[in-house]
């Protein structure tokens, strides 16, 4: 049996419908691990066979840890007590100060909650808030499964791939209307700019329009801003919380900007209103029953991260530039090959569309994004995720490609690889602020070059695009 890339097979005990002594609850019967984690296992298996897989499957920021964070963690390694459920006061204050200073949000320490990653915080927010979920698509792999796990209906709202995945009030109104006709009660809108999977960012005027639309209808916005620090420089990030503070929750964390996903540290900033305080009580109750607190030493180190001292701010800016450079170069390759793809404005993702080769792919038995991802992996050793894993239509021939691992040297001792990454970060200042890779000498990135070559060979193998 072939393991699907978007919905990996569930384990075999389900074949026993009674479940023997381990019967599964109905909600757990069709659960599958997240597609992003499943692709890692497939790649590891291929690499163990000696194959040189180009890893565009997993979005993990992997620059070395900043020494200031390492020192802070070491200093607090002996802090073994549980922290307060909502986070240590110093960290809640540091995050609030950061959001006020950098994103011009109206946030106080009391309106910030810290958790073990922003992912579980998103889950408890969906659990605590009333109503079904309006979800602009394509969307990050975990939003829809999380919403369904807490019993919410998911209403997809299509965004425009020819215009930076633009989301308009008209599209939102149409989705709201048809959802209501189908008996759903949408009360939450989840937006994610810069976006995983497309790297697109909303234009500031569209953010304002979306926020006004939500305010007029009393719809809560959850704004997942985990990639806000990783802008490529040609489009500015704006949070909907700036114009709809009373109805917007902002989430973020250390995983992307500080290359520290494994530290599991995220936050949510709630409205500073009475309703926000009630929501905070609910989140506190849920968190207290599920994870108790985020790890105490990590929280202490995160205080240093969110202080954004000049050397930390330089580190984050440099990593944003390198991500922008790599993503921009692969985008240029795809564009030169005639592959439609929204121009990434942030994060480290590309979302190319192979529809111009639909007939050529169909002749090879490929009619879905799942089939396309499988073909690329099996025959070209290119690992990417199918658009279907991101709530896209299964027959759309779109893939999500993550560029974040293309700068990590494949060989060498860990210290050598770390030194190479520091060296790369130092070269970031020579790149242009508006990320025009064509205008600067390309950084030497062998894995990126290999990805470019192999994608070019794959597209050439398909013949001329259909017009
Ligand atoms: N939101 C998006 C869009 C992501 O891509 C990710 C991680 O890949 C997360 C949230 C989860 O981040 P965290 O590590 O804070 O749980």
Short mmCIF file of N, CA and C in Angstrom, two decimals, residues 30-138:
data_model
loop_
_atom_site.label_atom_id
_atom_site.label_comp_id
_atom_site.label_asym_id
_atom_site.label_seq_id
_atom_site.Cartn_x
_atom_site.Cartn_y
_atom_site.Cartn_z
N UNK A 30 -10.52 8.31 12.64
CA UNK A 30 -9.93 8.64 11.34
C UNK A 30 -8.79 9.64 11.46
N UNK A 31 -8.21 9.70 12.63
CA UNK A 31 -7.13 10.67 12.81
C UNK A 31 -5.86 10.19 12.11
N UNK A 32 -5.11 11.15 11.58
CA UNK A 32 -3.84 10.83 10.93
C UNK A 32 -2.83 11.88 11.37
N UNK A 33 -1.56 11.52 11.42
CA UNK A 33 -0.57 12.52 11.79
C UNK A 33 -0.53 13.65 10.77
N UNK A 34 -0.12 14.82 11.21
CA UNK A 34 -0.01 15.98 10.33
C UNK A 34 0.89 15.66 9.14
N UNK A 35 0.47 16.11 7.94
CA UNK A 35 1.20 15.78 6.71
C UNK A 35 2.64 16.24 6.76
N UNK A 36 2.90 17.35 7.44
CA UNK A 36 4.26 17.88 7.47
C UNK A 36 5.19 16.93 8.22
N UNK A 37 4.66 16.26 9.23
CA UNK A 37 5.50 15.35 9.98
C UNK A 37 5.63 14.02 9.24
N UNK A 38 4.58 13.62 8.51
CA UNK A 38 4.63 12.37 7.76
C UNK A 38 5.69 12.42 6.66
N UNK A 39 5.84 13.58 6.01
CA UNK A 39 6.81 13.65 4.90
C UNK A 39 8.23 13.47 5.42
N UNK A 40 8.48 13.94 6.62
CA UNK A 40 9.81 13.77 7.20
C UNK A 40 10.20 12.30 7.29
N UNK A 41 9.21 11.49 7.68
CA UNK A 41 9.51 10.06 7.82
C UNK A 41 9.78 9.43 6.47
N UNK A 42 8.99 9.83 5.45
CA UNK A 42 9.22 9.27 4.11
C UNK A 42 10.60 9.65 3.59
N UNK A 43 11.01 10.88 3.86
CA UNK A 43 12.31 11.35 3.39
C UNK A 43 13.43 10.60 4.12
N UNK A 44 13.27 10.45 5.42
CA UNK A 44 14.30 9.74 6.20
C UNK A 44 14.48 8.33 5.64
N UNK A 45 13.38 7.68 5.29
CA UNK A 45 13.46 6.31 4.76
C UNK A 45 14.22 6.31 3.43
N UNK A 46 13.95 7.30 2.57
CA UNK A 46 14.65 7.36 1.27
C UNK A 46 16.13 7.68 1.46
N UNK A 47 16.40 8.58 2.37
CA UNK A 47 17.82 8.93 2.59
C UNK A 47 18.57 7.72 3.15
N UNK A 48 17.89 6.93 3.97
CA UNK A 48 18.54 5.73 4.51
C UNK A 48 18.88 4.75 3.39
N UNK A 49 18.12 4.82 2.27
CA UNK A 49 18.43 3.97 1.11
C UNK A 49 19.54 4.58 0.25
N UNK A 50 20.06 5.73 0.69
CA UNK A 50 21.17 6.36 -0.04
C UNK A 50 20.71 7.34 -1.12
N UNK A 51 19.43 7.70 -1.13
CA UNK A 51 18.96 8.62 -2.17
C UNK A 51 19.13 10.07 -1.71
N UNK A 52 19.47 10.94 -2.67
CA UNK A 52 19.68 12.36 -2.35
C UNK A 52 18.37 13.12 -2.54
N UNK A 53 17.59 13.16 -1.49
CA UNK A 53 16.27 13.80 -1.62
C UNK A 53 16.40 15.30 -1.40
N UNK A 54 15.76 16.08 -2.28
CA UNK A 54 15.69 17.53 -2.08
C UNK A 54 14.52 17.79 -1.14
N UNK A 55 14.82 18.31 0.01
CA UNK A 55 13.79 18.41 1.05
C UNK A 55 13.08 19.76 0.99
N UNK A 56 11.96 19.76 0.28
CA UNK A 56 11.13 20.97 0.25
C UNK A 56 9.83 20.70 1.00
N UNK A 57 9.88 19.66 1.86
CA UNK A 57 8.63 19.20 2.47
C UNK A 57 8.33 19.80 3.83
N UNK A 58 9.35 20.26 4.53
CA UNK A 58 9.14 20.60 5.94
C UNK A 58 9.58 22.03 6.19
N UNK A 59 8.70 22.84 6.76
CA UNK A 59 9.03 24.24 7.04
C UNK A 59 9.60 24.36 8.44
N UNK A 60 10.90 24.28 8.52
CA UNK A 60 11.53 24.44 9.84
C UNK A 60 12.68 25.43 9.73
N UNK A 61 12.55 26.54 10.46
CA UNK A 61 13.65 27.50 10.49
C UNK A 61 14.79 26.85 11.25
N UNK A 62 15.99 26.79 10.64
CA UNK A 62 17.03 26.00 11.30
C UNK A 62 18.37 26.70 11.38
N UNK A 63 18.32 28.01 11.62
CA UNK A 63 19.58 28.70 11.92
C UNK A 63 20.01 28.32 13.34
N UNK A 64 21.31 28.48 13.64
CA UNK A 64 21.75 28.10 14.99
C UNK A 64 21.12 29.01 16.05
N UNK A 65 20.98 28.46 17.22
CA UNK A 65 20.42 29.24 18.34
C UNK A 65 21.31 30.44 18.64
N UNK A 66 20.69 31.58 18.91
CA UNK A 66 21.49 32.76 19.26
C UNK A 66 22.16 32.54 20.62
N UNK A 67 23.46 32.91 20.73
CA UNK A 67 24.18 32.65 22.00
C UNK A 67 23.52 33.29 23.22
N UNK A 68 22.85 34.44 23.04
CA UNK A 68 22.20 35.07 24.20
C UNK A 68 21.08 34.17 24.73
N UNK A 69 20.42 33.46 23.82
CA UNK A 69 19.34 32.56 24.28
C UNK A 69 19.92 31.31 24.92
N UNK A 70 21.01 30.85 24.33
CA UNK A 70 21.69 29.68 24.92
C UNK A 70 22.13 30.00 26.36
N UNK A 71 22.72 31.19 26.55
CA UNK A 71 23.20 31.57 27.88
C UNK A 71 22.03 31.68 28.86
N UNK A 72 20.92 32.27 28.39
CA UNK A 72 19.77 32.44 29.29
C UNK A 72 19.19 31.09 29.68
N UNK A 73 19.16 30.17 28.71
CA UNK A 73 18.61 28.84 29.03
C UNK A 73 19.51 28.12 30.02
N UNK A 74 20.80 28.22 29.80
CA UNK A 74 21.75 27.56 30.71
C UNK A 74 21.59 28.13 32.12
N UNK A 75 21.49 29.45 32.18
CA UNK A 75 21.36 30.10 33.48
C UNK A 75 20.12 29.62 34.25
N UNK A 76 19.06 29.30 33.50
CA UNK A 76 17.80 28.95 34.17
C UNK A 76 17.50 27.45 34.12
N UNK A 77 18.51 26.66 33.76
CA UNK A 77 18.27 25.21 33.62
C UNK A 77 17.75 24.60 34.92
N UNK A 78 18.10 25.20 36.05
CA UNK A 78 17.68 24.61 37.33
C UNK A 78 16.31 25.12 37.79
N UNK A 79 15.65 25.92 36.96
CA UNK A 79 14.29 26.36 37.32
C UNK A 79 13.32 25.23 37.03
N UNK A 80 13.16 24.36 37.98
CA UNK A 80 12.38 23.14 37.71
C UNK A 80 10.93 23.22 38.21
N UNK A 81 10.58 24.35 38.84
CA UNK A 81 9.18 24.45 39.31
C UNK A 81 8.25 24.74 38.14
N UNK A 82 7.00 24.35 38.32
CA UNK A 82 5.99 24.76 37.33
C UNK A 82 5.92 26.28 37.31
N UNK A 83 5.66 26.81 36.13
CA UNK A 83 5.43 28.25 36.02
C UNK A 83 3.93 28.52 36.17
N UNK A 84 3.53 29.80 36.36
CA UNK A 84 2.09 30.09 36.37
C UNK A 84 1.46 29.64 35.05
N UNK A 85 0.19 29.24 35.10
CA UNK A 85 -0.47 28.68 33.91
C UNK A 85 -0.37 29.63 32.71
N UNK A 86 -0.56 30.92 32.93
CA UNK A 86 -0.58 31.87 31.80
C UNK A 86 0.81 32.33 31.39
N UNK A 87 1.82 31.92 32.14
CA UNK A 87 3.19 32.32 31.78
C UNK A 87 3.81 33.15 32.88
N UNK A 88 5.15 33.20 32.91
CA UNK A 88 5.81 33.99 33.95
C UNK A 88 5.57 35.48 33.65
N UNK A 89 5.37 36.29 34.70
CA UNK A 89 5.02 37.69 34.47
C UNK A 89 6.04 38.42 33.59
N UNK A 90 7.34 38.13 33.78
CA UNK A 90 8.36 38.85 33.00
C UNK A 90 8.19 38.57 31.51
N UNK A 91 7.82 37.36 31.16
CA UNK A 91 7.67 37.03 29.74
C UNK A 91 6.40 37.65 29.17
N UNK A 92 5.32 37.59 29.92
CA UNK A 92 4.07 38.20 29.42
C UNK A 92 4.29 39.70 29.18
N UNK A 93 5.07 40.31 30.10
CA UNK A 93 5.36 41.74 29.93
C UNK A 93 6.26 41.97 28.71
N UNK A 94 7.27 41.12 28.55
CA UNK A 94 8.21 41.30 27.42
C UNK A 94 7.47 41.15 26.09
N UNK A 95 6.56 40.19 26.01
CA UNK A 95 5.82 39.98 24.75
C UNK A 95 4.89 41.18 24.51
N UNK A 96 4.23 41.64 25.57
CA UNK A 96 3.34 42.81 25.41
C UNK A 96 4.15 44.01 24.92
N UNK A 97 5.28 44.26 25.56
CA UNK A 97 6.12 45.41 25.15
C UNK A 97 6.54 45.27 23.70
N UNK A 98 6.91 44.04 23.32
CA UNK A 98 7.35 43.79 21.95
C UNK A 98 6.22 44.10 20.95
N UNK A 99 5.02 43.61 21.25
CA UNK A 99 3.90 43.81 20.31
C UNK A 99 3.50 45.28 20.23
N UNK A 100 3.64 45.99 21.35
CA UNK A 100 3.34 47.44 21.32
C UNK A 100 4.39 48.15 20.47
N UNK A 101 5.65 47.82 20.71
CA UNK A 101 6.75 48.55 20.05
C UNK A 101 6.83 48.22 18.56
N UNK A 102 6.77 46.92 18.24
CA UNK A 102 7.06 46.52 16.86
C UNK A 102 5.81 46.47 15.99
N UNK A 103 4.66 46.09 16.58
CA UNK A 103 3.46 45.96 15.73
C UNK A 103 2.40 47.01 16.04
N UNK A 104 2.74 47.92 16.95
CA UNK A 104 1.81 49.01 17.33
C UNK A 104 0.46 48.48 17.80
N UNK A 105 0.47 47.41 18.58
CA UNK A 105 -0.78 46.85 19.09
C UNK A 105 -1.06 47.36 20.50
N UNK A 106 -2.32 47.33 20.87
CA UNK A 106 -2.70 47.77 22.21
C UNK A 106 -2.78 46.52 23.11
N UNK A 107 -1.64 46.17 23.70
CA UNK A 107 -1.55 44.91 24.45
C UNK A 107 -0.91 45.20 25.81
N UNK A 108 -1.36 44.50 26.85
CA UNK A 108 -0.69 44.61 28.15
C UNK A 108 -0.30 43.20 28.60
N UNK A 109 0.55 43.14 29.63
CA UNK A 109 0.99 41.82 30.10
C UNK A 109 -0.21 40.94 30.46
N UNK A 110 -1.25 41.58 31.03
CA UNK A 110 -2.43 40.79 31.46
C UNK A 110 -3.19 40.18 30.29
N UNK A 111 -3.01 40.76 29.10
CA UNK A 111 -3.77 40.23 27.95
C UNK A 111 -2.96 39.22 27.14
N UNK A 112 -1.77 38.85 27.65
CA UNK A 112 -0.93 37.87 26.93
C UNK A 112 -0.94 36.54 27.68
N UNK A 113 -1.10 35.45 26.92
CA UNK A 113 -0.95 34.12 27.51
C UNK A 113 0.17 33.40 26.76
N UNK A 114 0.98 32.67 27.52
CA UNK A 114 2.10 31.93 26.96
C UNK A 114 1.78 30.44 27.04
N UNK A 115 2.15 29.69 26.01
CA UNK A 115 1.90 28.24 26.03
C UNK A 115 3.03 27.47 25.37
N UNK A 116 2.93 26.13 25.38
CA UNK A 116 3.98 25.30 24.77
C UNK A 116 3.84 25.26 23.25
N UNK A 117 4.10 26.39 22.60
CA UNK A 117 3.91 26.55 21.16
C UNK A 117 2.60 27.29 20.91
N UNK A 118 2.51 27.92 19.73
CA UNK A 118 1.25 28.60 19.43
C UNK A 118 0.20 27.60 18.97
N UNK A 119 0.63 26.42 18.52
CA UNK A 119 -0.32 25.42 18.02
C UNK A 119 -1.33 25.00 19.11
N UNK A 120 -0.88 24.58 20.30
CA UNK A 120 -1.88 24.26 21.33
C UNK A 120 -2.71 25.46 21.75
N UNK A 121 -2.13 26.66 21.66
CA UNK A 121 -2.93 27.85 22.01
C UNK A 121 -4.05 28.04 20.99
N UNK A 122 -3.74 27.82 19.71
CA UNK A 122 -4.78 27.92 18.68
C UNK A 122 -5.89 26.92 18.97
N UNK A 123 -5.49 25.74 19.38
CA UNK A 123 -6.47 24.69 19.67
C UNK A 123 -7.41 25.10 20.81
N UNK A 124 -6.83 25.61 21.90
CA UNK A 124 -7.72 25.97 23.02
C UNK A 124 -8.54 27.21 22.69
N UNK A 125 -8.01 28.09 21.86
CA UNK A 125 -8.81 29.26 21.45
C UNK A 125 -10.03 28.79 20.66
N UNK A 126 -9.80 27.84 19.73
CA UNK A 126 -10.92 27.33 18.94
C UNK A 126 -11.93 26.62 19.85
N UNK A 127 -11.41 26.00 20.89
CA UNK A 127 -12.30 25.30 21.83
C UNK A 127 -13.11 26.30 22.65
N UNK A 128 -12.45 27.40 23.02
CA UNK A 128 -13.10 28.34 23.94
C UNK A 128 -14.06 29.29 23.24
N UNK A 129 -13.80 29.61 21.98
CA UNK A 129 -14.64 30.58 21.29
C UNK A 129 -15.89 29.92 20.72
N UNK A 130 -16.92 30.73 20.60
CA UNK A 130 -18.19 30.24 20.08
C UNK A 130 -18.18 30.21 18.54
N UNK A 131 -18.79 29.20 17.94
CA UNK A 131 -19.11 29.25 16.52
C UNK A 131 -18.20 28.45 15.60
N UNK A 132 -18.63 28.42 14.32
CA UNK A 132 -17.87 27.70 13.29
C UNK A 132 -16.79 28.61 12.71
N UNK A 133 -15.93 27.99 11.90
CA UNK A 133 -14.71 28.67 11.47
C UNK A 133 -14.71 29.02 9.98
N UNK A 134 -14.51 30.31 9.69
CA UNK A 134 -14.27 30.74 8.30
C UNK A 134 -12.78 30.65 8.08
N UNK A 135 -12.38 29.88 7.06
CA UNK A 135 -10.95 29.62 6.87
C UNK A 135 -10.54 29.93 5.43
N UNK A 136 -9.82 31.05 5.24
CA UNK A 136 -9.30 31.33 3.91
C UNK A 136 -8.37 30.20 3.48
N UNK A 137 -8.54 29.74 2.24
CA UNK A 137 -7.71 28.62 1.77
C UNK A 137 -6.89 29.04 0.56
N UNK A 138 -5.72 28.41 0.32
CA UNK A 138 -5.16 27.30 1.08
C UNK A 138 -4.72 27.76 2.47
#
